[in-house]
Tab-separated table of C-alpha atoms in Angstrom:
chain	number	residue	atom	x	y	z
A	70	UNK	CA	101.790	112.496	85.959
A	71	UNK	CA	101.476	116.008	87.347
A	72	UNK	CA	101.812	119.054	84.561
A	73	UNK	CA	103.489	121.230	87.719
A	74	UNK	CA	107.407	121.445	86.936
A	75	UNK	CA	109.753	120.083	89.634
A	76	UNK	CA	111.112	122.977	92.049
A	77	UNK	CA	114.522	122.161	93.363
A	78	UNK	CA	117.192	124.531	95.419
A	79	UNK	CA	119.765	126.094	93.463
A	80	UNK	CA	122.960	124.705	94.433
A	81	UNK	CA	124.475	127.955	94.572
A	82	UNK	CA	122.436	130.267	96.107
A	83	UNK	CA	119.300	128.455	97.466
A	84	UNK	CA	116.865	129.988	95.677
A	85	UNK	CA	113.904	127.888	93.972
A	86	UNK	CA	114.831	126.979	90.405
A	87	UNK	CA	112.348	125.082	88.128
A	88	UNK	CA	113.731	121.868	86.630
A	89	UNK	CA	112.603	121.989	82.803
A	90	UNK	CA	114.005	122.347	79.771
A	91	UNK	CA	112.922	125.968	79.483
A	92	UNK	CA	115.567	126.493	82.422
A	93	UNK	CA	118.850	126.143	80.370
A	94	UNK	CA	120.848	126.594	83.489
A	95	UNK	CA	119.075	123.478	85.626
A	96	UNK	CA	119.813	122.880	88.550
A	97	UNK	CA	120.956	126.498	89.074
A	98	UNK	CA	118.761	129.534	89.038
A	99	UNK	CA	120.700	131.358	86.757
A	100	UNK	CA	123.655	131.665	84.410
A	101	UNK	CA	125.590	133.619	87.248
A	102	UNK	CA	125.009	130.834	89.478
A	103	UNK	CA	126.372	128.360	87.026
A	104	UNK	CA	129.028	130.162	86.123
A	105	UNK	CA	130.271	130.976	89.934
A	106	UNK	CA	129.906	127.116	90.566
A	107	UNK	CA	132.276	126.280	87.662
A	108	UNK	CA	134.823	128.868	88.663
A	109	UNK	CA	134.930	127.207	91.957
A	110	UNK	CA	135.403	123.929	90.000
A	111	UNK	CA	138.186	125.418	88.121
A	112	UNK	CA	139.987	126.953	90.973
A	113	UNK	CA	139.978	123.766	92.712
A	114	UNK	CA	137.436	124.868	95.391
A	115	UNK	CA	135.811	121.720	96.016
A	116	UNK	CA	137.690	119.013	97.711
A	117	UNK	CA	137.147	115.529	98.510
A	118	UNK	CA	137.837	114.415	101.943
A	119	UNK	CA	140.574	112.001	102.060
A	120	UNK	CA	140.350	109.039	104.342
A	121	UNK	CA	142.600	106.005	105.214
A	122	UNK	CA	146.075	105.825	104.838
A	123	UNK	CA	146.954	109.098	102.556
A	124	UNK	CA	150.254	107.352	101.880
A	125	UNK	CA	148.845	104.671	99.535
A	126	UNK	CA	149.061	106.634	96.422
A	127	UNK	CA	152.842	106.396	97.031
A	128	UNK	CA	155.448	103.770	95.905
A	129	UNK	CA	156.407	101.399	98.462
A	130	UNK	CA	159.705	102.048	99.831
A	131	UNK	CA	162.716	100.048	98.332
A	132	UNK	CA	163.981	97.024	100.367
A	133	UNK	CA	167.899	96.725	100.405
């Protein structure tokens, strides 16, 4: 196994970030990037695209 730390790109800014226990913000490069991402989640900025029939969550119409 290699002693070289794994380097990943920060999901927020794209800068290289070490994936080690020495980086408390992993996978982010800094606390700032982590908080920006958290704020986007809190403001519902991330969306999962809907697929198929979106009316499936609604109750079916009542039959007479």
